[in-house]
Structures are given as C-alpha cells and as structure tokens.
Amino acid sequence: MEEKHKTTIKGRFVSLIVGQGFRLSLKRFTLKRTSTFIDEGGDSLAAVELINILSNDLNVELPIERLASESIEEITEWFQQYSNLSLITLMLTASKNVGVEFAELATFKRSSGSRADE
C-alpha cells in the first residue's frame, strides 16, 4: 500500500503555491481540494496558464494528464514529492504570489461583477 506523503513545512509552502496557481488560473477565490481542474471549470486556456505558473514557481512541469484526471489535492502531493526547491525559495515565491493573487482576483471580481464566494 502506498504511503501518503507527510506534510512538512516545505510541503505546506508547496501547497500554498499550488493553491495560488489554481486560484489565479481559474479566477476563483475558493476551490475544493478534492475537485479536479475540470470540476472547477478549467478550460484549455486556464490549463496552459496554470501549467506555466506552476512550472515557473515550482521548477517542475506538471504533465497535462495529471491536470485532467487528478484532484487538486493529488496534484499538490505530486508537487510536494517532485519539487526540489529550497524552503527559502518556496517561502519567497509564496509571499511574492500573495500580492499578485490578490491584485489579479480583485481585478477579476470588479470586472465581472462576481461575488468572491461564488
């Protein structure tokens, strides 16, 4: 039986970065970790954007097959296993992304007139 990847401090930052990437590419504030990219409304343009964001931020390219078939939680665990960035690099990336994520989502919310919790 396969052992679940233990969450470490490094793993938590990977999880934060993956979540930021999903929220930015899908233009959504809230997501269910057990949903797939498709379940959350992802399309081909959002897929390209997400793969680019996560490849740049985590230095590992996500295979498109995983994006199409695995939950956000499973994708996060995959990145926790394969990203070899240092903790400090992950911390800097996550903190940089917080400002970008907030600005992007706030702009999307204003332009679409959508509610934050939709």
Short mmCIF file of N, CA and C in Angstrom, two decimals:
data_model
loop_
_atom_site.label_atom_id
_atom_site.label_comp_id
_atom_site.label_asym_id
_atom_site.label_seq_id
_atom_site.Cartn_x
_atom_site.Cartn_y
_atom_site.Cartn_z
N MET A 1 0.84 -1.18 0.00
CA MET A 1 0.00 0.00 0.00
C MET A 1 0.89 1.25 0.00
N GLU A 2 0.56 2.21 -0.83
CA GLU A 2 1.36 3.42 -0.96
C GLU A 2 1.17 4.32 0.25
N GLU A 3 2.29 4.79 0.80
CA GLU A 3 2.23 5.66 1.97
C GLU A 3 1.95 7.10 1.52
N LYS A 4 1.06 7.80 2.23
CA LYS A 4 0.75 9.19 1.94
C LYS A 4 1.97 10.04 2.24
N HIS A 5 2.17 11.06 1.42
CA HIS A 5 3.27 11.99 1.63
C HIS A 5 3.00 12.82 2.88
N LYS A 6 3.95 12.83 3.81
CA LYS A 6 3.78 13.59 5.04
C LYS A 6 3.92 15.07 4.75
N THR A 7 3.06 15.88 5.38
CA THR A 7 3.12 17.31 5.19
C THR A 7 4.18 17.89 6.10
N THR A 8 5.12 18.58 5.50
CA THR A 8 6.19 19.26 6.22
C THR A 8 6.00 20.76 6.02
N ILE A 9 6.86 21.54 6.63
CA ILE A 9 6.79 22.99 6.41
C ILE A 9 6.98 23.28 4.92
N LYS A 10 7.94 22.61 4.32
CA LYS A 10 8.19 22.77 2.89
C LYS A 10 6.94 22.37 2.10
N GLY A 11 6.31 21.26 2.50
CA GLY A 11 5.10 20.80 1.84
C GLY A 11 3.96 21.80 1.94
N ARG A 12 3.88 22.48 3.07
CA ARG A 12 2.82 23.49 3.24
C ARG A 12 3.02 24.66 2.29
N PHE A 13 4.27 25.07 2.06
CA PHE A 13 4.52 26.15 1.12
C PHE A 13 4.23 25.70 -0.31
N VAL A 14 4.57 24.45 -0.64
CA VAL A 14 4.21 23.91 -1.96
C VAL A 14 2.69 23.94 -2.12
N SER A 15 1.98 23.52 -1.10
CA SER A 15 0.51 23.52 -1.13
C SER A 15 -0.03 24.93 -1.34
N LEU A 16 0.54 25.89 -0.66
CA LEU A 16 0.12 27.28 -0.82
C LEU A 16 0.35 27.77 -2.25
N ILE A 17 1.50 27.46 -2.82
CA ILE A 17 1.82 27.88 -4.18
C ILE A 17 0.90 27.21 -5.20
N VAL A 18 0.64 25.93 -5.02
CA VAL A 18 -0.27 25.22 -5.93
C VAL A 18 -1.67 25.84 -5.85
N GLY A 19 -2.14 26.09 -4.65
CA GLY A 19 -3.45 26.72 -4.48
C GLY A 19 -3.52 28.09 -5.13
N GLN A 20 -2.46 28.88 -4.98
CA GLN A 20 -2.41 30.19 -5.61
C GLN A 20 -2.49 30.05 -7.13
N GLY A 21 -1.76 29.09 -7.68
CA GLY A 21 -1.78 28.88 -9.12
C GLY A 21 -3.16 28.50 -9.62
N PHE A 22 -3.82 27.60 -8.91
CA PHE A 22 -5.18 27.20 -9.30
C PHE A 22 -6.13 28.39 -9.23
N ARG A 23 -6.07 29.15 -8.14
CA ARG A 23 -6.99 30.29 -8.00
C ARG A 23 -6.75 31.34 -9.07
N LEU A 24 -5.49 31.61 -9.38
CA LEU A 24 -5.19 32.60 -10.42
C LEU A 24 -5.65 32.14 -11.80
N SER A 25 -5.36 30.91 -12.15
CA SER A 25 -5.70 30.44 -13.49
C SER A 25 -7.21 30.26 -13.67
N LEU A 26 -7.89 29.88 -12.60
CA LEU A 26 -9.34 29.67 -12.67
C LEU A 26 -10.14 30.92 -12.32
N LYS A 27 -9.45 31.96 -11.83
CA LYS A 27 -10.10 33.22 -11.42
C LYS A 27 -11.19 32.97 -10.38
N ARG A 28 -10.83 32.17 -9.38
CA ARG A 28 -11.78 31.79 -8.32
C ARG A 28 -11.12 31.97 -6.97
N PHE A 29 -11.89 32.42 -5.99
CA PHE A 29 -11.37 32.56 -4.63
C PHE A 29 -11.34 31.24 -3.88
N THR A 30 -12.38 30.45 -4.06
CA THR A 30 -12.47 29.20 -3.30
C THR A 30 -12.52 28.01 -4.24
N LEU A 31 -11.84 26.96 -3.81
CA LEU A 31 -11.79 25.70 -4.57
C LEU A 31 -11.88 24.55 -3.58
N LYS A 32 -12.42 23.43 -4.04
CA LYS A 32 -12.43 22.22 -3.22
C LYS A 32 -11.19 21.40 -3.56
N ARG A 33 -10.44 21.04 -2.56
CA ARG A 33 -9.20 20.29 -2.78
C ARG A 33 -9.46 18.92 -3.40
N THR A 34 -10.66 18.40 -3.22
CA THR A 34 -10.98 17.08 -3.77
C THR A 34 -11.51 17.15 -5.21
N SER A 35 -11.69 18.35 -5.73
CA SER A 35 -12.17 18.53 -7.11
C SER A 35 -11.01 18.46 -8.08
N THR A 36 -11.34 18.15 -9.32
CA THR A 36 -10.34 18.21 -10.38
C THR A 36 -10.36 19.60 -11.02
N PHE A 37 -9.38 19.86 -11.82
CA PHE A 37 -9.30 21.12 -12.56
C PHE A 37 -10.55 21.31 -13.41
N ILE A 38 -10.99 20.25 -14.06
CA ILE A 38 -12.19 20.30 -14.90
C ILE A 38 -13.44 20.55 -14.05
N ASP A 39 -13.54 19.88 -12.90
CA ASP A 39 -14.68 20.08 -11.99
C ASP A 39 -14.82 21.54 -11.59
N GLU A 40 -13.68 22.21 -11.45
CA GLU A 40 -13.67 23.61 -11.01
C GLU A 40 -13.85 24.59 -12.17
N GLY A 41 -14.12 24.07 -13.37
CA GLY A 41 -14.41 24.93 -14.52
C GLY A 41 -13.21 25.25 -15.39
N GLY A 42 -12.14 24.49 -15.24
CA GLY A 42 -10.93 24.73 -16.03
C GLY A 42 -11.13 24.42 -17.49
N ASP A 43 -10.54 25.24 -18.35
CA ASP A 43 -10.56 25.02 -19.79
C ASP A 43 -9.12 25.00 -20.31
N SER A 44 -8.95 24.91 -21.61
CA SER A 44 -7.61 24.76 -22.17
C SER A 44 -6.73 25.98 -21.93
N LEU A 45 -7.30 27.18 -22.00
CA LEU A 45 -6.50 28.39 -21.75
C LEU A 45 -6.06 28.46 -20.30
N ALA A 46 -6.96 28.14 -19.39
CA ALA A 46 -6.61 28.14 -17.97
C ALA A 46 -5.58 27.05 -17.67
N ALA A 47 -5.66 25.93 -18.38
CA ALA A 47 -4.70 24.83 -18.19
C ALA A 47 -3.29 25.28 -18.57
N VAL A 48 -3.17 25.95 -19.70
CA VAL A 48 -1.86 26.45 -20.14
C VAL A 48 -1.33 27.45 -19.12
N GLU A 49 -2.19 28.35 -18.67
CA GLU A 49 -1.77 29.35 -17.68
C GLU A 49 -1.31 28.67 -16.38
N LEU A 50 -2.09 27.70 -15.91
CA LEU A 50 -1.75 27.02 -14.67
C LEU A 50 -0.43 26.26 -14.80
N ILE A 51 -0.26 25.53 -15.87
CA ILE A 51 0.98 24.78 -16.06
C ILE A 51 2.18 25.72 -16.10
N ASN A 52 2.03 26.87 -16.76
CA ASN A 52 3.12 27.85 -16.80
C ASN A 52 3.41 28.43 -15.42
N ILE A 53 2.37 28.78 -14.68
CA ILE A 53 2.56 29.33 -13.33
C ILE A 53 3.29 28.33 -12.45
N LEU A 54 2.79 27.10 -12.41
CA LEU A 54 3.37 26.11 -11.51
C LEU A 54 4.77 25.67 -11.95
N SER A 55 5.00 25.59 -13.26
CA SER A 55 6.34 25.25 -13.75
C SER A 55 7.35 26.32 -13.34
N ASN A 56 6.95 27.58 -13.49
CA ASN A 56 7.85 28.68 -13.11
C ASN A 56 8.07 28.72 -11.60
N ASP A 57 7.01 28.55 -10.84
CA ASP A 57 7.11 28.69 -9.39
C ASP A 57 7.73 27.49 -8.69
N LEU A 58 7.51 26.29 -9.21
CA LEU A 58 7.98 25.09 -8.52
C LEU A 58 9.07 24.34 -9.27
N ASN A 59 9.44 24.83 -10.45
CA ASN A 59 10.55 24.28 -11.20
C ASN A 59 10.36 22.82 -11.62
N VAL A 60 9.10 22.43 -11.80
CA VAL A 60 8.75 21.09 -12.27
C VAL A 60 7.55 21.26 -13.19
N GLU A 61 7.58 20.62 -14.36
CA GLU A 61 6.45 20.75 -15.28
C GLU A 61 5.40 19.68 -14.98
N LEU A 62 4.19 20.15 -14.75
CA LEU A 62 3.06 19.25 -14.47
C LEU A 62 2.58 18.60 -15.77
N PRO A 63 2.56 17.27 -15.83
CA PRO A 63 2.03 16.61 -17.02
C PRO A 63 0.53 16.91 -17.18
N ILE A 64 0.11 17.21 -18.39
CA ILE A 64 -1.28 17.57 -18.66
C ILE A 64 -2.23 16.45 -18.24
N GLU A 65 -1.79 15.19 -18.33
CA GLU A 65 -2.64 14.06 -17.95
C GLU A 65 -3.03 14.16 -16.47
N ARG A 66 -2.10 14.57 -15.64
CA ARG A 66 -2.39 14.71 -14.21
C ARG A 66 -3.40 15.82 -13.98
N LEU A 67 -3.24 16.91 -14.68
CA LEU A 67 -4.15 18.04 -14.53
C LEU A 67 -5.58 17.64 -14.89
N ALA A 68 -5.71 16.82 -15.92
CA ALA A 68 -7.04 16.43 -16.40
C ALA A 68 -7.70 15.36 -15.53
N SER A 69 -6.90 14.57 -14.81
CA SER A 69 -7.50 13.42 -14.14
C SER A 69 -7.38 13.40 -12.62
N GLU A 70 -6.52 14.21 -12.04
CA GLU A 70 -6.29 14.13 -10.60
C GLU A 70 -6.89 15.33 -9.87
N SER A 71 -7.19 15.12 -8.60
CA SER A 71 -7.74 16.20 -7.78
C SER A 71 -6.65 17.23 -7.47
N ILE A 72 -7.07 18.38 -7.03
CA ILE A 72 -6.12 19.43 -6.63
C ILE A 72 -5.22 18.88 -5.52
N GLU A 73 -5.78 18.13 -4.61
CA GLU A 73 -5.01 17.55 -3.52
C GLU A 73 -3.95 16.57 -4.04
N GLU A 74 -4.32 15.74 -5.00
CA GLU A 74 -3.36 14.78 -5.57
C GLU A 74 -2.25 15.50 -6.33
N ILE A 75 -2.60 16.55 -7.03
CA ILE A 75 -1.59 17.34 -7.77
C ILE A 75 -0.64 18.00 -6.78
N THR A 76 -1.19 18.52 -5.69
CA THR A 76 -0.36 19.13 -4.65
C THR A 76 0.63 18.11 -4.09
N GLU A 77 0.15 16.92 -3.80
CA GLU A 77 1.03 15.86 -3.28
C GLU A 77 2.12 15.51 -4.29
N TRP A 78 1.78 15.50 -5.57
CA TRP A 78 2.77 15.21 -6.61
C TRP A 78 3.86 16.27 -6.60
N PHE A 79 3.47 17.54 -6.53
CA PHE A 79 4.46 18.61 -6.48
C PHE A 79 5.29 18.54 -5.20
N GLN A 80 4.68 18.17 -4.08
CA GLN A 80 5.43 18.03 -2.84
C GLN A 80 6.53 16.97 -2.99
N GLN A 81 6.25 15.96 -3.76
CA GLN A 81 7.21 14.88 -3.97
C GLN A 81 8.31 15.27 -4.96
N TYR A 82 7.97 16.00 -6.02
CA TYR A 82 8.93 16.22 -7.10
C TYR A 82 9.58 17.60 -7.15
N SER A 83 9.05 18.58 -6.45
CA SER A 83 9.70 19.88 -6.44
C SER A 83 10.91 19.82 -5.51
N ASN A 84 12.05 20.25 -6.02
CA ASN A 84 13.27 20.16 -5.22
C ASN A 84 13.79 21.54 -4.81
N LEU A 85 12.92 22.52 -4.76
CA LEU A 85 13.33 23.86 -4.37
C LEU A 85 13.57 23.93 -2.87
N SER A 86 14.44 24.83 -2.48
CA SER A 86 14.73 25.00 -1.06
C SER A 86 13.55 25.67 -0.36
N LEU A 87 13.51 25.53 0.95
CA LEU A 87 12.45 26.13 1.74
C LEU A 87 12.43 27.65 1.56
N ILE A 88 13.57 28.27 1.57
CA ILE A 88 13.61 29.74 1.43
C ILE A 88 13.08 30.18 0.07
N THR A 89 13.39 29.44 -0.98
CA THR A 89 12.87 29.77 -2.32
C THR A 89 11.36 29.63 -2.35
N LEU A 90 10.84 28.57 -1.74
CA LEU A 90 9.39 28.37 -1.68
C LEU A 90 8.73 29.48 -0.88
N MET A 91 9.33 29.89 0.23
CA MET A 91 8.77 30.96 1.05
C MET A 91 8.72 32.27 0.27
N LEU A 92 9.80 32.59 -0.44
CA LEU A 92 9.84 33.83 -1.23
C LEU A 92 8.82 33.80 -2.36
N THR A 93 8.70 32.67 -3.03
CA THR A 93 7.73 32.53 -4.12
C THR A 93 6.31 32.69 -3.60
N ALA A 94 5.99 32.02 -2.50
CA ALA A 94 4.64 32.11 -1.93
C ALA A 94 4.32 33.54 -1.52
N SER A 95 5.26 34.23 -0.90
CA SER A 95 4.99 35.60 -0.45
C SER A 95 4.85 36.55 -1.63
N LYS A 96 5.63 36.35 -2.68
CA LYS A 96 5.51 37.18 -3.88
C LYS A 96 4.14 36.96 -4.53
N ASN A 97 3.70 35.72 -4.55
CA ASN A 97 2.44 35.39 -5.21
C ASN A 97 1.22 35.92 -4.47
N VAL A 98 1.31 36.12 -3.17
CA VAL A 98 0.15 36.59 -2.41
C VAL A 98 -0.32 37.94 -2.95
N GLY A 99 0.59 38.86 -3.17
CA GLY A 99 0.22 40.17 -3.71
C GLY A 99 -0.32 40.07 -5.13
N VAL A 100 0.30 39.26 -5.95
CA VAL A 100 -0.15 39.07 -7.33
C VAL A 100 -1.54 38.45 -7.33
N GLU A 101 -1.73 37.42 -6.52
CA GLU A 101 -3.02 36.73 -6.47
C GLU A 101 -4.12 37.69 -6.04
N PHE A 102 -3.87 38.47 -5.00
CA PHE A 102 -4.89 39.39 -4.51
C PHE A 102 -5.25 40.42 -5.58
N ALA A 103 -4.25 40.99 -6.23
CA ALA A 103 -4.50 42.02 -7.26
C ALA A 103 -5.25 41.43 -8.45
N GLU A 104 -4.85 40.25 -8.91
CA GLU A 104 -5.50 39.62 -10.06
C GLU A 104 -6.95 39.26 -9.76
N LEU A 105 -7.18 38.65 -8.60
CA LEU A 105 -8.54 38.23 -8.27
C LEU A 105 -9.44 39.43 -7.99
N ALA A 106 -8.89 40.48 -7.39
CA ALA A 106 -9.68 41.68 -7.14
C ALA A 106 -10.07 42.33 -8.46
N THR A 107 -9.16 42.37 -9.42
CA THR A 107 -9.45 42.93 -10.73
C THR A 107 -10.52 42.11 -11.43
N PHE A 108 -10.39 40.78 -11.37
CA PHE A 108 -11.38 39.90 -12.00
C PHE A 108 -12.75 40.11 -11.36
N LYS A 109 -12.78 40.19 -10.05
CA LYS A 109 -14.05 40.36 -9.34
C LYS A 109 -14.73 41.66 -9.77
N ARG A 110 -13.98 42.75 -9.84
CA ARG A 110 -14.55 44.05 -10.23
C ARG A 110 -15.05 44.02 -11.68
N SER A 111 -14.27 43.42 -12.58
CA SER A 111 -14.65 43.44 -13.99
C SER A 111 -15.82 42.53 -14.32
N SER A 112 -15.96 41.43 -13.56
CA SER A 112 -17.04 40.50 -13.86
C SER A 112 -18.27 40.72 -13.02
N GLY A 113 -18.11 41.49 -11.96
CA GLY A 113 -19.24 41.70 -11.07
C GLY A 113 -19.59 40.47 -10.26
N SER A 114 -18.68 39.47 -10.21
CA SER A 114 -18.98 38.24 -9.49
C SER A 114 -18.68 38.42 -8.01
N ARG A 115 -19.31 37.57 -7.23
CA ARG A 115 -19.08 37.57 -5.79
C ARG A 115 -17.85 36.72 -5.48
N ALA A 116 -17.16 37.08 -4.41
CA ALA A 116 -15.93 36.37 -4.02
C ALA A 116 -16.18 34.91 -3.68
N ASP A 117 -17.35 34.59 -3.18
CA ASP A 117 -17.58 33.22 -2.71
C ASP A 117 -18.34 32.38 -3.74
N GLU A 118 -18.45 32.81 -4.94
CA GLU A 118 -19.15 32.02 -5.96
C GLU A 118 -18.32 30.83 -6.37
#
